[in-house]
Amino acid sequence: MSEDQVSLDRPSVVAALADYILQVNYRGYRPDLRKVLSVRRSDRTAWLRNAGTPIRWEVWYYIEGELFPEPGATRLAEGQTSRQLAEELAESIWDRLWIWNGFDFTPTSSGLNRGTYSDQVPPGTPDEDAIARSGSRP
Amino acid sequence: MNTTRDPDQGYAGIRFGKRGYDVATLESLLTELVTTDPRNALPEGDNVPIWEPPVVGVAAADDPLFERLKEPGVVGPIHRDPDFWVPGAKAVVSFFLPFSEEVKRSYERGNPLPSLEWVSGRLNGEVFVNVLRRAVASYLESLGGRAVIPNLDRRYTSDKWLPAWSERHVAHVAGVGTFGLHAGLLTRKGAAGRIGSVVTDLPIAPTPRPYTGVYEYCPWMTDGSCGVCIPRCPVGAIHATGKDHDICVTNGQNNIRPAFHEWGYHSCGHCQNNLPCSDGIPPRALELAAAP
């Protein structure tokens, strides 16, 4: 897969959410406000970590409150597996999260309407930041 | 496993204690995020903060100025109304985030290149602007409204440098600031910063525009004084009547991007730093505004 075809990796998102759900439903339901879903730019895979200062080429999202604003969203129902709930939750936010992540890795993007997105700037592409500041005026 | 409930931990939006959608409450929400969210930090060096608390304004969705943005020479026909993003839109929340003192101080006056802190802050800072855009939208949704972020919407597009939603122009409509000779937005917290906005159908009261002129905060465009940004540009892109964006873009391509190739950054910021308008409205503009 070429770089410009890379987009958010869904299996790793589901796996990270499942791992989180497993942990916070151990001995009762205790949501962990520190935990974030982190995504790295190189292959758009996600993993679980604690909130902290960002590192280069990584973006992250709080699981409680940011990804899932509704309190209790990560609570397991009776007989439900962490994997099942993770898949349901991923499905519920997927389109939005995909767009968030796409724009986060293309902060000078002209939009996602051009199909796949890429943070790799093709040779000859104008500096869009400079253009944006110097372009049209009222 | 963590069992603590330290209020300083976690997403600031879920511990935000206020309710309501007046501009002061929205400013409080954004300020809490800017001052407590760990993502407001450069990933390099000492991880200094990228942003300081914002200037926030609200425009009525039916403000006649939105229609003007579609005129050629302003933004153009590509620009969309608030109602395009949210049918039945009532208001647009706009915020300007000023770069931190640490980032601005890093910008050397005599260097033709920007600092690493600047180019990193420009790229990584935009990720945090997205955090704030999403937080405002999520908060407004929690109050029962619909909220769309045009710049993070699947329908967002641009035709070269003409966008379907111009953050600078929307900020001007919302009373956040005026334009300058260098084409940037001048606010009471300066010109060195970035902008975000959210469209909603909640009836948020608009903030009055504390100016009447499009260039009111720019002394050069008002009475021909200042003009410091003209010689400040290292490649002469700014002249007496405006900015030559082709020259600016060429500088970015040929000089800035190669200089920071290993870091993966770009973006010049000379026309936002070390100027009378970098940290606030220039004194001369305030004098002119106060004159009878």
Short mmCIF file of C-alpha atoms in Angstrom, two decimals:
data_model
loop_
_atom_site.label_atom_id
_atom_site.label_comp_id
_atom_site.label_asym_id
_atom_site.label_seq_id
_atom_site.Cartn_x
_atom_site.Cartn_y
_atom_site.Cartn_z
CA MET A 1 0.00 0.00 0.00
CA SER A 2 1.42 3.35 -0.96
CA GLU A 3 1.67 6.14 1.56
CA ASP A 4 -1.16 8.11 0.00
CA GLN A 5 -3.52 5.17 0.48
CA VAL A 6 -2.89 4.78 4.18
CA SER A 7 -5.82 5.58 6.42
CA LEU A 8 -6.88 4.81 9.97
CA ASP A 9 -6.40 1.12 10.76
CA ARG A 10 -9.69 -0.23 12.07
CA PRO A 11 -8.51 -3.57 13.53
CA SER A 12 -6.02 -1.83 15.76
CA VAL A 13 -8.66 0.67 16.89
CA VAL A 14 -10.99 -2.17 17.85
CA ALA A 15 -8.18 -4.03 19.61
CA ALA A 16 -7.19 -0.99 21.64
CA LEU A 17 -10.78 -0.28 22.65
CA ALA A 18 -11.32 -3.93 23.59
CA ASP A 19 -8.24 -3.86 25.78
CA TYR A 20 -9.47 -0.70 27.48
CA ILE A 21 -12.96 -2.11 28.03
CA LEU A 22 -11.49 -5.28 29.49
CA GLN A 23 -9.47 -3.30 32.02
CA VAL A 24 -12.11 -0.85 33.17
CA ASN A 25 -14.74 -3.54 33.65
CA TYR A 26 -12.53 -5.61 35.95
CA ARG A 27 -13.99 -5.73 39.48
CA GLY A 28 -16.81 -3.38 38.72
CA TYR A 29 -16.88 -0.54 36.25
CA ARG A 30 -14.14 2.02 36.76
CA PRO A 31 -13.56 4.19 33.68
CA ASP A 32 -9.97 5.39 33.43
CA LEU A 33 -9.87 9.06 32.59
CA ARG A 34 -6.18 8.89 31.72
CA LYS A 35 -6.47 6.47 28.85
CA VAL A 36 -6.23 7.68 25.28
CA LEU A 37 -6.42 6.13 21.84
CA SER A 38 -3.15 7.02 20.14
CA VAL A 39 -2.53 6.81 16.39
CA ARG A 40 0.83 6.99 14.68
CA ARG A 41 1.26 8.58 11.31
CA SER A 42 3.42 5.98 9.61
CA ASP A 43 0.79 3.27 9.24
CA ARG A 44 -2.20 4.81 11.05
CA THR A 45 -2.31 2.04 13.62
CA ALA A 46 -3.82 2.75 17.02
CA TRP A 47 -2.91 1.67 20.52
CA LEU A 48 -3.77 2.42 24.12
CA ARG A 49 -1.68 4.66 26.34
CA ASN A 50 -1.96 7.19 29.14
CA ALA A 51 -2.42 10.84 28.27
CA GLY A 52 0.82 12.79 28.15
CA THR A 53 2.87 15.17 26.13
CA PRO A 54 2.53 14.30 22.46
CA ILE A 55 5.44 12.81 20.59
CA ARG A 56 6.26 13.58 17.00
CA TRP A 57 3.98 12.08 14.36
CA GLU A 58 1.40 10.88 16.84
CA VAL A 59 -2.08 12.15 17.63
CA TRP A 60 -4.32 10.90 20.42
CA TYR A 61 -7.89 11.16 21.69
CA TYR A 62 -9.28 10.70 25.20
CA ILE A 63 -11.50 7.62 25.29
CA GLU A 64 -13.78 8.91 28.03
CA GLY A 65 -15.45 12.19 27.16
CA GLU A 66 -13.80 12.88 23.83
CA LEU A 67 -14.35 9.73 21.77
CA PHE A 68 -17.40 8.74 23.81
CA PRO A 69 -19.12 11.74 25.41
CA GLU A 70 -21.89 9.65 26.97
CA PRO A 71 -20.97 8.50 30.51
CA GLY A 72 -20.98 4.72 30.83
CA ALA A 73 -20.50 4.05 27.12
CA THR A 74 -17.65 1.66 27.89
CA ARG A 75 -19.52 -0.34 30.52
CA LEU A 76 -20.02 -3.99 29.59
CA ALA A 77 -23.55 -5.34 29.55
CA GLU A 78 -24.34 -8.69 31.13
CA GLY A 79 -22.83 -11.45 28.97
CA GLN A 80 -21.20 -9.02 26.56
CA THR A 81 -17.53 -9.48 25.69
CA SER A 82 -15.06 -6.61 25.55
CA ARG A 83 -14.50 -7.41 21.89
CA GLN A 84 -18.20 -7.18 21.12
CA LEU A 85 -18.58 -3.82 22.82
CA ALA A 86 -15.37 -2.53 21.19
CA GLU A 87 -16.71 -3.40 17.76
CA GLU A 88 -20.03 -1.70 18.52
CA LEU A 89 -18.33 1.41 19.81
CA ALA A 90 -15.90 1.55 16.88
CA GLU A 91 -18.81 1.25 14.49
CA SER A 92 -20.65 4.07 16.24
CA ILE A 93 -17.81 6.56 15.82
CA TRP A 94 -15.96 5.23 12.82
CA ASP A 95 -16.89 7.77 10.16
CA ARG A 96 -16.27 10.67 12.50
CA LEU A 97 -13.01 9.29 13.86
CA TRP A 98 -11.74 8.53 10.36
CA ILE A 99 -12.33 12.13 9.35
CA TRP A 100 -10.82 13.52 12.56
CA ASN A 101 -7.71 11.47 12.10
CA GLY A 102 -7.45 12.27 8.41
CA PHE A 103 -7.52 15.99 9.05
CA ASP A 104 -5.19 15.71 12.05
CA PHE A 105 -2.53 14.21 9.85
CA THR A 106 -3.12 16.67 7.04
CA PRO A 107 -3.35 19.98 8.84
CA THR A 108 -2.69 21.91 5.65
CA SER A 109 -5.08 19.75 3.70
CA SER A 110 -7.38 21.13 1.08
CA GLY A 111 -9.97 18.70 2.31
CA LEU A 112 -10.75 15.03 2.21
CA ASN A 113 -12.89 15.35 -0.88
CA ARG A 114 -10.02 14.30 -3.08
CA GLY A 115 -10.33 10.71 -2.03
CA THR A 116 -7.57 9.21 0.05
CA TYR A 117 -5.57 11.60 2.12
CA SER A 118 -1.87 11.90 2.57
CA ASP A 119 0.52 13.85 4.71
CA GLN A 120 3.20 13.40 2.10
CA VAL A 121 3.46 16.64 0.18
CA PRO A 122 3.98 15.91 -3.50
CA PRO A 123 6.82 17.82 -5.15
CA GLY A 124 5.63 21.12 -6.49
CA THR A 125 2.71 21.41 -4.12
CA PRO A 126 2.41 25.00 -2.96
CA ASP A 127 2.89 25.89 0.67
CA GLU A 128 -0.80 26.05 1.47
CA ASP A 129 -0.25 27.80 4.74
CA ALA A 130 1.42 30.67 2.99
CA ILE A 131 -1.25 30.66 0.34
CA ALA A 132 -4.01 30.72 2.88
CA ARG A 133 -2.55 33.77 4.55
CA SER A 134 -1.82 35.62 1.35
CA GLY A 135 -4.75 34.67 -0.81
CA SER A 136 -8.08 36.40 -1.10
CA ARG A 137 -8.90 39.48 0.88
CA PRO A 138 -12.16 41.26 1.47
CA MET B 1 -5.37 -0.07 37.03
CA ASN B 2 -6.03 3.54 37.86
CA THR B 3 -8.68 4.00 40.48
CA THR B 4 -8.17 7.68 41.20
CA ARG B 5 -10.60 10.38 40.20
CA ASP B 6 -8.25 13.33 40.09
CA PRO B 7 -10.22 16.14 38.50
CA ASP B 8 -7.05 17.29 36.78
CA GLN B 9 -6.94 14.07 34.83
CA GLY B 10 -8.87 13.25 31.74
CA TYR B 11 -10.58 15.23 29.03
CA ALA B 12 -11.26 18.76 30.18
CA GLY B 13 -14.63 18.75 28.44
CA ILE B 14 -16.09 16.23 30.86
CA ARG B 15 -15.09 18.15 33.97
CA PHE B 16 -16.07 21.55 32.57
CA GLY B 17 -18.37 22.90 35.24
CA LYS B 18 -20.43 25.46 33.38
CA ARG B 19 -23.51 25.13 31.20
CA GLY B 20 -24.84 27.54 28.66
CA TYR B 21 -23.90 28.78 25.24
CA ASP B 22 -23.10 32.41 25.77
CA VAL B 23 -19.74 33.56 24.44
CA ALA B 24 -18.22 33.89 27.93
CA THR B 25 -18.96 30.24 28.70
CA LEU B 26 -17.52 29.12 25.38
CA GLU B 27 -14.40 31.17 26.05
CA SER B 28 -14.10 29.51 29.46
CA LEU B 29 -14.33 26.06 27.88
CA LEU B 30 -11.63 26.87 25.33
CA THR B 31 -9.41 28.47 27.95
CA GLU B 32 -9.68 25.40 30.18
CA LEU B 33 -8.62 23.18 27.30
CA VAL B 34 -5.73 25.46 26.33
CA THR B 35 -4.44 25.59 29.90
CA THR B 36 -4.91 21.94 30.92
CA ASP B 37 -4.87 19.63 27.89
CA PRO B 38 -1.43 18.02 27.48
CA ARG B 39 -1.74 18.19 23.70
CA ASN B 40 -1.11 21.92 23.83
CA ALA B 41 2.65 21.37 23.74
CA LEU B 42 5.40 21.14 21.19
CA PRO B 43 6.60 17.56 20.83
CA GLU B 44 10.21 18.71 20.69
CA GLY B 45 12.60 20.15 23.25
CA ASP B 46 11.12 21.32 26.53
CA ASN B 47 7.56 20.76 25.30
CA VAL B 48 6.64 24.40 25.68
CA PRO B 49 2.98 25.34 25.19
CA ILE B 50 1.96 26.19 21.66
CA TRP B 51 -1.07 28.35 22.40
CA GLU B 52 -2.41 30.88 24.84
CA PRO B 53 -6.10 31.43 25.63
CA PRO B 54 -8.18 32.57 22.68
CA VAL B 55 -10.17 35.50 21.46
CA VAL B 56 -13.73 34.25 20.87
CA GLY B 57 -16.53 35.79 18.83
CA VAL B 58 -19.94 34.73 17.59
CA ALA B 59 -21.57 35.69 14.30
CA ALA B 60 -25.26 35.42 13.52
CA ALA B 61 -25.68 32.86 10.77
CA ASP B 62 -27.76 35.32 8.79
CA ASP B 63 -25.23 38.13 9.05
CA PRO B 64 -25.27 39.86 5.65
CA LEU B 65 -21.47 39.79 5.54
CA PHE B 66 -21.59 36.03 4.83
CA GLU B 67 -23.23 36.83 1.50
CA ARG B 68 -20.44 39.24 0.70
CA LEU B 69 -17.83 36.53 1.23
CA LYS B 70 -19.09 34.86 -1.95
CA GLU B 71 -18.21 37.85 -4.08
CA PRO B 72 -15.20 37.58 -6.40
CA GLY B 73 -12.27 39.37 -4.81
CA VAL B 74 -13.46 38.63 -1.30
CA VAL B 75 -13.36 34.83 -1.10
CA GLY B 76 -15.50 33.94 -4.10
CA PRO B 77 -18.48 31.86 -5.16
CA ILE B 78 -16.93 28.73 -3.67
CA HIS B 79 -17.56 30.05 -0.15
CA ARG B 80 -20.53 28.44 1.59
CA ASP B 81 -23.07 29.99 3.95
CA PRO B 82 -23.49 28.71 7.50
CA ASP B 83 -26.79 27.21 6.38
CA PHE B 84 -24.93 24.95 3.94
CA TRP B 85 -23.09 23.29 6.81
CA VAL B 86 -26.00 23.19 9.25
CA PRO B 87 -29.45 23.66 7.72
CA GLY B 88 -31.26 26.09 9.94
CA ALA B 89 -27.98 27.42 11.35
CA LYS B 90 -28.32 30.21 13.85
CA ALA B 91 -24.76 31.07 14.83
CA VAL B 92 -21.06 30.63 14.08
CA VAL B 93 -18.54 30.41 16.90
CA SER B 94 -15.08 31.60 15.87
CA PHE B 95 -11.89 31.65 17.91
CA PHE B 96 -8.38 32.97 17.37
CA LEU B 97 -5.57 31.22 19.23
CA PRO B 98 -2.45 33.31 19.79
CA PHE B 99 0.88 31.54 19.74
CA SER B 100 2.57 31.31 23.13
CA GLU B 101 5.30 33.69 24.21
CA GLU B 102 7.74 30.78 24.06
CA VAL B 103 7.00 30.15 20.41
CA LYS B 104 7.00 33.83 19.49
CA ARG B 105 10.24 34.54 21.36
CA SER B 106 11.94 31.76 19.46
CA TYR B 107 11.44 33.63 16.20
CA GLU B 108 14.72 35.46 15.53
CA ARG B 109 14.33 38.94 14.15
CA GLY B 110 17.35 38.81 11.87
CA ASN B 111 17.04 35.28 10.55
CA PRO B 112 15.49 34.80 7.11
CA LEU B 113 14.23 31.42 8.29
CA PRO B 114 11.59 30.75 10.94
CA SER B 115 12.46 28.93 14.16
CA LEU B 116 11.90 25.21 14.69
CA GLU B 117 9.42 26.11 17.42
CA TRP B 118 7.42 28.13 14.93
CA VAL B 119 7.29 25.56 12.15
CA SER B 120 6.52 22.79 14.64
CA GLY B 121 3.91 24.93 16.36
CA ARG B 122 2.29 25.70 13.06
CA LEU B 123 1.85 22.01 12.15
CA ASN B 124 1.33 20.43 15.56
CA GLY B 125 -0.59 23.44 16.77
CA GLU B 126 -3.15 22.94 14.04
CA VAL B 127 -3.80 19.48 15.47
CA PHE B 128 -4.66 21.18 18.76
CA VAL B 129 -6.88 23.67 16.95
CA ASN B 130 -8.77 20.59 15.77
CA VAL B 131 -9.05 19.44 19.40
CA LEU B 132 -10.69 22.75 20.25
CA ARG B 133 -12.97 22.75 17.22
CA ARG B 134 -14.21 19.29 18.17
CA ALA B 135 -14.60 20.24 21.83
CA VAL B 136 -16.82 23.21 20.98
CA ALA B 137 -18.92 21.06 18.64
CA SER B 138 -19.25 18.29 21.21
CA TYR B 139 -20.19 20.77 23.93
CA LEU B 140 -22.88 22.39 21.78
CA GLU B 141 -24.24 18.97 20.90
CA SER B 142 -24.40 18.11 24.60
CA LEU B 143 -26.70 21.12 24.99
CA GLY B 144 -29.04 19.73 22.37
CA GLY B 145 -27.83 21.61 19.33
CA ARG B 146 -26.42 20.48 16.04
CA ALA B 147 -22.85 21.52 15.38
CA VAL B 148 -20.61 21.15 12.33
CA ILE B 149 -16.97 22.04 11.87
CA PRO B 150 -16.70 23.12 8.24
CA ASN B 151 -12.93 22.68 8.13
CA LEU B 152 -13.24 19.12 9.45
CA ASP B 153 -16.19 18.18 7.31
CA ARG B 154 -16.20 15.70 4.46
CA ARG B 155 -17.74 18.38 2.23
CA TYR B 156 -14.95 20.88 2.83
CA THR B 157 -13.04 21.71 -0.31
CA SER B 158 -10.98 24.42 -1.89
CA ASP B 159 -10.12 25.69 -5.31
CA LYS B 160 -6.41 26.32 -5.07
CA TRP B 161 -6.26 28.81 -2.22
CA LEU B 162 -9.94 29.76 -2.26
CA PRO B 163 -11.71 27.77 0.45
CA ALA B 164 -15.33 26.75 0.87
CA TRP B 165 -15.01 28.12 4.42
CA SER B 166 -12.45 30.81 5.21
CA GLU B 167 -11.56 30.87 8.90
CA ARG B 168 -10.06 34.37 8.61
CA HIS B 169 -13.09 35.89 6.96
CA VAL B 170 -15.52 34.15 9.30
CA ALA B 171 -13.51 35.43 12.28
CA HIS B 172 -13.81 38.92 10.89
CA VAL B 173 -17.59 38.56 10.63
CA ALA B 174 -17.68 37.26 14.22
CA GLY B 175 -15.93 40.33 15.58
CA VAL B 176 -12.62 38.61 16.29
CA GLY B 177 -10.43 40.93 14.24
CA THR B 178 -9.69 42.86 11.06
CA PHE B 179 -7.34 42.21 8.21
CA GLY B 180 -3.89 43.69 7.77
CA LEU B 181 -1.71 44.64 4.85
CA HIS B 182 -0.06 41.22 5.20
CA ALA B 183 -3.49 39.56 4.73
CA GLY B 184 -3.43 38.06 8.21
CA LEU B 185 -6.05 38.66 10.88
CA LEU B 186 -5.24 41.29 13.52
CA THR B 187 -6.86 40.71 16.91
CA ARG B 188 -6.57 42.18 20.39
CA LYS B 189 -4.18 39.31 21.09
CA GLY B 190 -2.10 39.94 18.00
CA ALA B 191 -1.72 38.50 14.54
CA ALA B 192 0.46 35.48 15.32
CA GLY B 193 -2.03 32.68 15.64
CA ARG B 194 -4.50 30.35 14.03
CA ILE B 195 -8.28 30.26 13.78
CA GLY B 196 -11.09 27.74 14.19
CA SER B 197 -14.87 27.84 13.94
CA VAL B 198 -18.04 25.82 14.47
CA VAL B 199 -21.50 26.32 12.92
CA THR B 200 -24.53 25.53 15.08
CA ASP B 201 -28.30 25.81 15.16
CA LEU B 202 -28.27 26.95 18.77
CA PRO B 203 -29.32 30.62 19.02
CA ILE B 204 -26.08 31.95 20.49
CA ALA B 205 -26.16 35.71 20.85
CA PRO B 206 -23.76 37.31 18.35
CA THR B 207 -20.91 39.43 19.64
CA PRO B 208 -20.77 43.00 18.36
CA ARG B 209 -17.96 43.81 15.95
CA PRO B 210 -15.78 46.39 17.71
CA TYR B 211 -14.75 47.77 14.31
CA THR B 212 -16.37 49.02 11.16
CA GLY B 213 -13.54 48.78 8.66
CA VAL B 214 -12.14 45.64 7.10
CA TYR B 215 -8.58 46.89 7.79
CA GLU B 216 -9.28 49.00 10.87
CA TYR B 217 -6.53 47.49 13.05
CA CYS B 218 -3.84 47.98 10.37
CA PRO B 219 -2.31 51.48 10.53
CA TRP B 220 -0.81 51.16 7.07
CA MET B 221 -4.21 50.53 5.50
CA THR B 222 -5.77 53.29 7.58
CA ASP B 223 -3.39 56.24 7.32
CA GLY B 224 -0.25 54.92 5.66
CA SER B 225 1.78 54.66 8.85
CA CYS B 226 3.57 51.54 10.13
CA GLY B 227 4.25 49.28 7.12
CA VAL B 228 6.81 47.36 9.16
CA CYS B 229 5.75 44.09 7.56
CA ILE B 230 6.86 45.34 4.14
CA PRO B 231 10.63 45.20 4.78
CA ARG B 232 10.14 42.38 7.29
CA CYS B 233 9.31 39.83 4.60
CA PRO B 234 12.63 38.21 3.62
CA VAL B 235 11.59 37.78 -0.02
CA GLY B 236 9.67 40.99 -0.62
CA ALA B 237 6.25 39.43 -0.90
CA ILE B 238 4.54 42.32 0.91
CA HIS B 239 4.30 45.66 -0.85
CA ALA B 240 2.44 48.91 -0.44
CA THR B 241 -0.88 47.59 -1.69
CA GLY B 242 -0.89 44.04 -0.41
CA LYS B 243 0.83 40.72 -0.60
CA ASP B 244 2.13 38.83 -3.62
CA HIS B 245 1.23 35.30 -2.71
CA ASP B 246 3.22 33.79 -5.58
CA ILE B 247 6.42 35.18 -4.09
CA CYS B 248 5.37 34.01 -0.63
CA VAL B 249 4.58 30.51 -1.87
CA THR B 250 7.83 30.27 -3.80
CA ASN B 251 9.73 31.16 -0.64
CA GLY B 252 7.95 28.38 1.19
CA GLN B 253 8.74 25.87 -1.50
CA ASN B 254 12.31 26.85 -2.21
CA ASN B 255 13.61 27.95 1.17
CA ILE B 256 11.47 27.00 4.16
CA ARG B 257 10.51 23.47 3.25
CA PRO B 258 14.06 22.39 2.32
CA ALA B 259 15.49 23.99 5.47
CA PHE B 260 13.20 21.88 7.66
CA HIS B 261 13.07 18.83 5.45
CA GLU B 262 14.50 16.49 8.10
CA TRP B 263 11.95 17.69 10.63
CA GLY B 264 9.09 17.41 8.19
CA TYR B 265 7.91 20.97 8.76
CA HIS B 266 7.38 24.11 6.72
CA SER B 267 5.57 27.47 6.92
CA CYS B 268 7.14 30.88 7.18
CA GLY B 269 5.83 33.29 9.82
CA HIS B 270 7.78 36.49 9.28
CA CYS B 271 4.61 38.50 8.64
CA GLN B 272 3.17 37.39 11.99
CA ASN B 273 6.23 37.87 14.22
CA ASN B 274 8.35 40.77 15.47
CA LEU B 275 5.82 43.32 14.24
CA PRO B 276 3.75 46.01 16.00
CA CYS B 277 0.68 43.82 15.40
CA SER B 278 2.23 40.53 16.59
CA ASP B 279 0.98 40.72 20.17
CA GLY B 280 -2.00 43.04 20.00
CA ILE B 281 -3.67 45.85 18.12
CA PRO B 282 -0.92 48.34 17.12
CA PRO B 283 -0.96 51.50 19.27
CA ARG B 284 -1.30 53.67 16.20
CA ALA B 285 -4.49 51.85 15.21
CA LEU B 286 -5.91 52.44 18.68
CA GLU B 287 -5.04 56.13 18.42
CA LEU B 288 -6.79 56.37 15.07
CA ALA B 289 -9.83 54.59 16.41
CA ALA B 290 -10.02 56.95 19.38
CA ALA B 291 -9.64 60.07 17.27
CA PRO B 292 -12.85 62.10 16.83
#
